Short mmCIF file of C-alpha atoms and ligand atoms in Angstrom, two decimals:
data_model
loop_
_atom_site.label_atom_id
_atom_site.label_comp_id
_atom_site.label_asym_id
_atom_site.label_seq_id
_atom_site.Cartn_x
_atom_site.Cartn_y
_atom_site.Cartn_z
CA UNK A 1 30.49 -59.64 25.89
CA UNK A 2 28.36 -56.05 24.16
CA UNK A 3 30.39 -56.73 20.51
CA UNK A 4 29.56 -61.16 21.22
CA UNK A 5 25.44 -59.35 21.72
CA UNK A 6 24.85 -57.21 19.09
CA UNK A 7 26.52 -60.42 16.58
CA UNK A 8 23.91 -62.83 18.02
CA UNK A 9 21.35 -60.15 17.20
CA UNK A 10 23.08 -58.75 13.92
CA UNK A 11 22.48 -62.12 13.40
CA UNK A 12 18.96 -62.89 14.44
CA UNK A 13 17.70 -60.40 12.42
CA UNK A 14 19.43 -61.45 9.47
CA UNK A 15 18.43 -65.20 8.91
CA UNK A 16 14.98 -63.29 9.40
CA UNK A 17 15.59 -61.42 6.96
CA UNK A 18 16.56 -63.19 4.32
CA UNK A 19 13.83 -65.67 5.63
CA UNK A 20 16.86 -68.89 5.69
CA UNK A 21 15.49 -72.09 7.39
CA UNK A 22 16.00 -72.70 10.95
CA UNK A 23 18.25 -74.90 10.42
CA UNK A 24 20.62 -72.98 8.51
CA UNK A 25 22.42 -70.32 9.95
CA UNK A 26 24.43 -66.72 8.97
CA UNK A 27 26.66 -66.39 11.19
CA UNK A 28 29.19 -63.25 10.34
CA UNK A 29 32.57 -65.01 11.74
CA UNK A 30 35.59 -63.20 13.17
CA UNK A 31 37.84 -63.33 9.58
CA UNK A 32 34.64 -60.78 9.35
CA UNK A 33 33.33 -63.16 7.12
CA UNK A 34 29.46 -64.05 6.26
CA UNK A 35 29.41 -67.43 7.29
CA UNK A 36 26.30 -70.08 5.68
CA UNK A 37 26.49 -73.73 8.01
CA UNK A 38 23.96 -76.43 8.81
CA UNK A 39 23.37 -76.09 12.36
CA UNK A 40 19.75 -79.07 12.60
CA UNK A 41 19.65 -82.10 14.70
CA UNK A 42 21.96 -84.92 14.46
CA UNK A 43 19.79 -87.11 13.74
CA UNK A 44 21.08 -91.34 14.59
CA UNK A 45 22.27 -93.48 11.26
CA UNK A 46 19.74 -95.74 11.51
CA UNK A 47 17.23 -93.84 11.50
CA UNK A 48 18.16 -92.75 8.60
CA UNK A 49 18.87 -95.62 6.98
CA UNK A 50 14.79 -96.37 7.84
CA UNK A 51 13.79 -93.03 6.00
CA UNK A 52 16.18 -93.47 2.67
CA UNK A 53 15.16 -97.16 2.60
CA UNK A 54 12.23 -96.38 1.51
CA UNK A 55 13.43 -93.88 -2.16
CA UNK A 56 14.00 -97.32 -4.20
CA UNK A 57 15.76 -98.53 -7.15
CA UNK A 58 18.70 -100.99 -7.69
CA UNK A 59 21.47 -102.41 -5.90
CA UNK A 60 24.71 -103.17 -3.78
CA UNK A 61 25.51 -106.58 -3.84
CA UNK A 62 28.37 -107.79 -1.07
CA UNK A 63 29.75 -111.08 -2.05
CA UNK A 64 32.18 -112.54 0.32
CA UNK A 65 34.84 -115.34 -1.00
CA UNK A 66 36.62 -116.56 1.90
CA UNK A 67 39.28 -119.10 -0.26
CA UNK A 68 40.93 -115.88 -2.11
CA UNK A 69 39.91 -113.42 0.73
CA UNK A 70 38.89 -111.18 -1.54
CA UNK A 71 34.30 -109.70 -1.86
CA UNK A 72 33.61 -107.66 -4.07
CA UNK A 73 30.62 -104.84 -3.72
CA UNK A 74 28.82 -104.73 -7.11
CA UNK A 75 26.90 -100.92 -7.69
CA UNK A 76 24.18 -102.49 -9.79
CA UNK A 77 21.53 -99.92 -10.71
CA UNK A 78 22.42 -99.64 -15.24
CA UNK A 79 19.44 -98.18 -16.09
CA UNK A 80 20.12 -95.24 -14.60
CA UNK A 81 23.37 -95.27 -14.97
CA UNK A 82 24.10 -96.53 -11.32
CA UNK A 83 23.36 -94.09 -9.47
CA UNK A 84 23.10 -94.76 -5.70
CA UNK A 85 18.94 -94.72 -4.90
CA UNK A 86 18.54 -94.06 -1.38
CA UNK A 87 18.19 -97.94 -0.52
CA UNK A 88 21.53 -98.55 -2.55
CA UNK A 89 23.12 -96.46 0.08
CA UNK A 90 21.50 -98.57 2.61
CA UNK A 91 22.53 -101.74 1.06
CA UNK A 92 26.37 -99.59 1.50
CA UNK A 93 25.69 -98.89 4.66
CA UNK A 94 24.73 -102.62 5.30
CA UNK A 95 27.83 -104.29 3.42
CA UNK A 96 30.88 -102.09 5.11
CA UNK A 97 28.96 -103.52 8.68
CA UNK A 98 29.36 -107.02 7.35
CA UNK A 99 32.67 -106.70 5.92
CA UNK A 100 33.91 -105.00 8.83
CA UNK A 101 33.12 -108.65 10.44
CA UNK A 102 35.31 -110.52 8.38
CA UNK A 103 37.90 -111.13 10.33
CA UNK A 104 39.81 -113.62 7.27
CA UNK A 105 38.95 -111.69 3.92
CA UNK A 106 42.07 -109.78 2.98
CA UNK A 107 40.78 -108.05 -0.07
CA UNK A 108 37.77 -106.20 -1.81
CA UNK A 109 37.31 -104.92 -5.44
CA UNK A 110 33.93 -102.41 -6.03
CA UNK A 111 33.01 -102.45 -9.29
CA UNK A 112 29.67 -101.97 -11.38
CA UNK A 113 27.94 -102.93 -13.99
CA UNK A 114 27.65 -101.49 -16.98
CA UNK A 115 29.67 -99.10 -18.67
CA UNK A 116 29.01 -96.12 -16.15
CA UNK A 117 30.78 -96.36 -12.88
CA UNK A 118 28.84 -94.53 -11.34
CA UNK A 119 27.13 -91.10 -12.42
CA UNK A 120 26.60 -90.03 -9.09
CA UNK A 121 23.30 -89.79 -6.56
CA UNK A 122 20.28 -91.03 -7.81
CA UNK A 123 17.56 -87.70 -9.47
CA UNK A 124 15.07 -88.78 -8.05
CA UNK A 125 15.76 -89.80 -4.51
CA UNK A 126 17.80 -86.42 -4.80
CA UNK A 127 15.03 -85.00 -5.97
CA UNK A 128 12.64 -86.32 -3.15
CA UNK A 129 15.07 -84.87 -0.54
CA UNK A 130 16.03 -81.32 -1.44
CA UNK A 131 16.61 -79.27 1.80
CA UNK A 132 19.07 -78.98 4.24
CA UNK A 133 17.41 -81.53 6.78
CA UNK A 134 17.27 -84.29 4.81
CA UNK A 135 21.58 -82.92 2.69
CA UNK A 136 22.93 -83.15 6.01
CA UNK A 137 21.25 -86.66 6.82
CA UNK A 138 22.47 -88.63 3.64
CA UNK A 139 26.46 -86.62 4.47
CA UNK A 140 25.66 -88.12 7.43
CA UNK A 141 25.16 -91.62 5.94
CA UNK A 142 27.20 -91.45 3.27
CA UNK A 143 30.03 -89.91 5.68
CA UNK A 144 29.53 -92.90 8.15
CA UNK A 145 29.64 -95.30 5.67
CA UNK A 146 32.36 -94.51 2.87
CA UNK A 147 34.75 -93.73 6.84
CA UNK A 148 34.33 -96.32 7.67
CA UNK A 149 34.88 -98.09 3.58
CA UNK A 150 37.72 -96.55 3.78
CA UNK A 151 39.55 -97.09 7.58
CA UNK A 152 38.12 -100.66 6.85
CA UNK A 153 40.73 -103.46 7.57
CA UNK A 154 41.29 -104.37 4.51
CA UNK A 155 42.20 -103.22 0.51
CA UNK A 156 39.96 -102.06 -1.26
CA UNK A 157 40.36 -101.27 -4.94
CA UNK A 158 37.74 -99.31 -7.13
CA UNK A 159 37.42 -100.40 -11.10
CA UNK A 160 36.58 -97.50 -13.00
CA UNK A 161 34.99 -99.37 -16.18
CA UNK A 162 33.89 -96.19 -17.21
CA UNK A 163 32.50 -92.33 -15.74
CA UNK A 164 32.35 -91.51 -12.12
CA UNK A 165 30.62 -88.72 -11.86
CA UNK A 166 30.29 -86.13 -8.59
CA UNK A 167 29.50 -88.95 -5.80
CA UNK A 168 30.55 -91.81 -8.16
CA UNK A 169 33.48 -90.53 -7.93
CA UNK A 170 33.30 -89.50 -4.13
CA UNK A 171 32.85 -93.07 -3.35
CA UNK A 172 35.38 -93.61 -5.81
CA UNK A 173 38.00 -92.00 -3.38
CA UNK A 174 37.25 -94.39 -0.25
CA UNK A 175 38.81 -97.28 -1.85
CA UNK A 176 42.36 -97.64 -1.37
CA UNK A 177 43.30 -98.17 -4.80
CA UNK A 178 41.53 -96.97 -8.40
CA UNK A 179 42.10 -98.85 -11.33
CA UNK A 180 40.84 -97.72 -14.63
CA UNK A 181 40.16 -98.62 -17.83
CA UNK A 182 40.74 -96.72 -21.56
CA UNK A 183 36.93 -95.79 -21.15
CA UNK A 184 38.00 -94.96 -17.11
CA UNK A 185 36.98 -91.30 -16.54
CA UNK A 186 36.09 -88.63 -13.44
CA UNK A 187 34.92 -86.10 -12.66
CA UNK A 188 33.48 -83.32 -10.04
CA UNK A 189 30.97 -82.14 -10.82
CA UNK A 190 29.07 -81.69 -8.14
CA UNK A 191 29.64 -77.73 -8.23
CA UNK A 192 27.73 -77.43 -11.48
CA UNK A 193 24.90 -79.37 -10.30
CA UNK A 194 24.74 -76.78 -8.11
CA UNK A 195 26.22 -77.90 -4.48
CA UNK A 196 29.82 -79.49 -3.59
CA UNK A 197 31.01 -82.95 -2.19
CA UNK A 198 28.51 -84.09 0.10
CA UNK A 199 29.96 -88.14 0.93
CA UNK A 200 33.31 -86.83 1.91
CA UNK A 201 34.81 -86.72 -1.35
CA UNK A 202 36.11 -83.07 -0.86
CA UNK A 203 38.09 -84.30 2.32
CA UNK A 204 39.21 -87.21 0.21
CA UNK A 205 40.62 -85.86 -2.56
CA UNK A 206 42.77 -82.98 -1.23
CA UNK A 207 44.97 -86.01 0.79
CA UNK A 208 44.91 -87.64 -1.81
CA UNK A 209 46.05 -85.80 -4.58
CA UNK A 210 47.26 -81.70 -1.93
CA UNK A 211 45.04 -79.07 -1.81
CA UNK A 212 45.47 -77.38 -5.33
CA UNK A 213 45.17 -79.89 -7.89
CA UNK A 214 41.46 -81.47 -5.41
CA UNK A 215 40.87 -77.10 -5.62
CA UNK A 216 41.81 -77.55 -9.58
CA UNK A 217 39.55 -80.34 -10.16
CA UNK A 218 36.87 -79.62 -8.40
CA UNK A 219 36.41 -75.59 -9.45
CA UNK A 220 36.61 -76.86 -12.63
CA UNK A 221 34.40 -79.61 -12.51
CA UNK A 222 36.24 -81.48 -15.72
CA UNK A 223 36.34 -84.98 -16.15
CA UNK A 224 39.60 -86.51 -16.31
CA UNK A 225 40.52 -89.57 -18.71
CA UNK A 226 42.52 -92.77 -17.60
CA UNK A 227 46.07 -91.36 -18.48
CA UNK A 228 45.44 -87.41 -16.99
CA UNK A 229 44.42 -90.25 -13.62
CA UNK A 230 47.62 -92.05 -13.42
CA UNK A 231 49.42 -88.44 -13.55
CA UNK A 232 48.08 -86.89 -11.87
CA UNK A 233 48.13 -89.79 -9.26
CA UNK A 234 44.16 -90.99 -9.00
CA UNK A 235 43.92 -93.98 -10.85
CA UNK A 236 47.12 -96.33 -9.85
CA UNK A 237 47.18 -97.71 -13.30
CA UNK A 238 45.32 -98.79 -16.88
CA UNK A 239 43.85 -102.36 -17.09
CA UNK A 240 44.89 -104.42 -20.87
CA UNK A 241 40.90 -104.90 -20.98
CA UNK A 242 38.32 -102.43 -20.92
CA UNK A 243 35.72 -105.40 -21.56
CA UNK A 244 34.41 -105.84 -18.04
CA UNK A 245 34.87 -109.23 -16.92
CA UNK A 246 37.79 -109.40 -17.93
CA UNK A 247 39.22 -106.03 -16.48
CA UNK A 248 37.46 -107.33 -13.06
CA UNK A 249 39.98 -110.32 -13.47
CA UNK A 250 42.63 -108.55 -14.44
CA UNK A 251 41.61 -106.46 -11.23
CA UNK A 252 41.64 -109.11 -8.55
CA UNK A 253 45.17 -111.24 -10.27
CA UNK A 254 46.54 -106.52 -9.57
CA UNK A 255 45.22 -106.22 -6.00
CA UNK A 256 46.09 -110.34 -4.77
CA UNK A 257 50.00 -110.00 -5.47
CA UNK A 258 49.03 -107.38 -2.60
CA UNK A 259 47.94 -109.80 -0.47
CA UNK A 260 50.31 -112.37 0.21
CA UNK A 261 50.84 -111.77 3.62
CA UNK A 262 48.46 -113.68 6.37
CA UNK A 263 44.88 -111.58 7.22
CA UNK A 264 46.52 -110.65 10.12
CA UNK A 265 48.86 -108.94 8.97
CA UNK A 266 47.74 -107.09 6.21
CA UNK A 267 45.04 -106.34 8.61
CA UNK A 268 47.47 -104.61 11.28
CA UNK A 269 49.22 -102.85 7.85
CA UNK A 270 46.43 -101.11 6.17
CA UNK A 271 45.73 -99.80 10.33
CA UNK A 272 48.24 -98.41 9.84
CA UNK A 273 48.73 -96.63 7.21
CA UNK A 274 44.85 -95.79 7.01
CA UNK A 275 44.99 -95.09 11.12
CA UNK A 276 48.22 -92.23 9.53
CA UNK A 277 45.86 -90.73 7.04
CA UNK A 278 43.19 -90.06 9.96
CA UNK A 279 44.80 -88.47 12.57
CA UNK A 280 48.05 -86.32 13.93
CA UNK A 281 52.00 -87.77 13.20
CA UNK A 282 52.05 -88.81 17.35
CA UNK A 283 48.94 -91.22 17.65
CA UNK A 284 49.63 -92.66 14.82
CA UNK A 285 52.82 -93.43 16.29
CA UNK A 286 50.85 -94.55 19.32
CA UNK A 287 48.33 -96.79 16.85
CA UNK A 288 51.75 -97.39 14.59
CA UNK A 289 54.32 -99.36 17.43
CA UNK A 290 50.59 -100.70 20.06
CA UNK A 291 49.75 -102.60 16.15
CA UNK A 292 54.14 -103.91 16.75
CA UNK A 293 54.04 -104.98 19.56
CA UNK A 294 51.27 -107.36 19.10
CA UNK A 295 53.32 -109.31 16.48
CA UNK A 296 57.10 -108.77 17.60
CA UNK A 297 57.15 -111.81 18.80
CA UNK A 298 53.72 -114.27 17.75
CA UNK A 299 53.75 -117.24 15.60
CA UNK A 300 54.10 -115.64 12.70
CA UNK A 301 56.99 -113.95 14.48
CA UNK A 302 58.75 -116.52 15.09
CA UNK A 303 58.28 -119.27 12.90
CA UNK A 304 59.53 -116.77 10.34
CA UNK A 305 63.31 -116.25 12.19
CA UNK A 306 63.16 -120.17 12.69
CA UNK A 307 63.53 -119.62 9.11
CA UNK A 308 66.39 -117.28 8.93
CA UNK A 309 64.73 -116.18 5.74
CA UNK A 310 67.67 -114.67 3.45
CA UNK A 311 65.65 -111.70 1.29
CA UNK A 312 67.47 -111.91 -2.08
C1 LIG B 1 26.44 -85.64 -3.40
C2 LIG B 1 25.66 -86.05 -4.20
C3 LIG B 1 25.35 -85.45 -5.48
C4 LIG B 1 24.27 -85.15 -6.07
O1 LIG B 1 23.86 -85.07 -5.76
O2 LIG B 1 24.33 -84.02 -5.42
C5 LIG B 1 25.50 -85.71 -7.36
O3 LIG B 1 26.23 -86.61 -7.09
S1 LIG B 1 26.02 -84.86 -7.81
C6 LIG B 1 26.02 -85.64 -9.60
C7 LIG B 1 25.13 -86.20 -10.15
N1 LIG B 1 24.18 -87.19 -10.94
C8 LIG B 1 24.44 -86.72 -12.20
O4 LIG B 1 24.07 -85.10 -12.50
C9 LIG B 1 24.17 -86.96 -13.62
C10 LIG B 1 23.85 -86.50 -14.84
N2 LIG B 1 23.72 -87.68 -15.34
C11 LIG B 1 24.20 -87.27 -16.96
O5 LIG B 1 25.44 -86.80 -17.20
C12 LIG B 1 23.96 -89.29 -17.80
O6 LIG B 1 22.88 -89.49 -18.10
C13 LIG B 1 25.43 -90.13 -18.19
C14 LIG B 1 27.01 -89.08 -18.30
C15 LIG B 1 25.05 -90.39 -16.66
C16 LIG B 1 25.00 -91.06 -19.08
O7 LIG B 1 24.86 -90.29 -19.81
P1 LIG B 1 24.41 -91.93 -21.57
O8 LIG B 1 24.14 -91.10 -22.25
O9 LIG B 1 25.44 -93.36 -20.63
O10 LIG B 1 23.47 -91.78 -20.53
P2 LIG B 1 21.71 -91.20 -20.19
O11 LIG B 1 21.79 -89.67 -20.34
O12 LIG B 1 20.78 -90.80 -21.59
O13 LIG B 1 20.87 -91.83 -19.41
C17 LIG B 1 20.13 -92.78 -19.00
C18 LIG B 1 19.34 -92.85 -17.68
O14 LIG B 1 19.77 -92.78 -17.13
C19 LIG B 1 19.46 -91.74 -16.37
N3 LIG B 1 20.43 -91.37 -15.26
C20 LIG B 1 22.12 -91.33 -15.58
N4 LIG B 1 22.31 -90.38 -14.37
C21 LIG B 1 21.56 -89.79 -13.44
C22 LIG B 1 21.35 -90.48 -11.95
N5 LIG B 1 22.49 -89.22 -11.81
N6 LIG B 1 20.12 -89.80 -11.44
C23 LIG B 1 19.73 -90.60 -11.94
N7 LIG B 1 18.74 -90.83 -13.53
C24 LIG B 1 20.19 -90.45 -13.49
C25 LIG B 1 19.03 -90.27 -16.65
O15 LIG B 1 18.20 -89.59 -16.71
C26 LIG B 1 18.38 -92.01 -17.69
O16 LIG B 1 16.81 -91.29 -17.91
P3 LIG B 1 15.67 -91.80 -19.10
O17 LIG B 1 14.79 -92.29 -17.33
O18 LIG B 1 16.06 -93.02 -19.75
O19 LIG B 1 15.96 -90.30 -19.82
#
């Protein structure tokens, strides 16, 4: 008790002496290390959207094709190398809301226009929100959006046709798959910008590559080319075409090969994988048997049994 009280007083004094903003807490943790963490208010995402929609520039456009079941999410801000402004973060949040309600959809392709995939946060927006409270708000909004994009029951693929830098690399990790053109590159340059991953990309990178590869890419900020991205397992292939419209067509064909099953099966399979990467083992198994039981003996299952299918 006495140790705890001393530590609280010690922490308060240090915070005051160093003139650290009230939302940032410095404390001595149990491993006797100084840690610096944000301890400000939580803001509802809808309130953050209102604030961030004022930082204008560029657009994220969603188009759904009911016939193929594939939607296109297009990042359109070429004059700023497809950096995400505040209003584009809100566009993306709205697009994910719409996609969550798309019951007949099966897949999404995320791509951009021009020669850069995405140069991260729009530095014009970033400069206007350059304080811990607003940084926490941006991270809250982007964590909400990209986690829900990652967890959608649709199969998502990002086409990286140029540089994916900082937040742009983080955005790409929120898709199930990534295809690169020969000109695609990915770099977690946040460290060089004096920050760390703010859109959840650090966590997803560890899940994708394991802690050692993730640390190496985060610490060096080096930009990896398409061939190395494939070797590392960050890219799932390289398109034959470098030209954007052809690469988008190739990506559609690549994705369609994975979308032959009925929407309910695609959704159920994605739900199993998305749950497995987000929750502990036992919880994931419970989810898997619940999803399985919903389909077992259902129409599609009975029809398949009647056909006496041979998997030769
Ligand atoms: C969690 C988010 C995190 C954060 O914001 O903290 C990050 O995303 S960190 C990463 C932030 N991004 C950058 O630092 C990218 C900086 N830009 C570049 O390295 C280059 O511009 C590059 C490689 C993206 C493109 O090079 P290129 O030679 O093709 O074009 P220019 O450099 O001439 O750029 C053209 C024009 O675009 C503007 N630009 C580029 N990136 C951004 C950006 N992220 N935000 C705002 N504006 C950007 C650049 O300033 C030029 O404008 P101009 O008015 O023509 O000078």
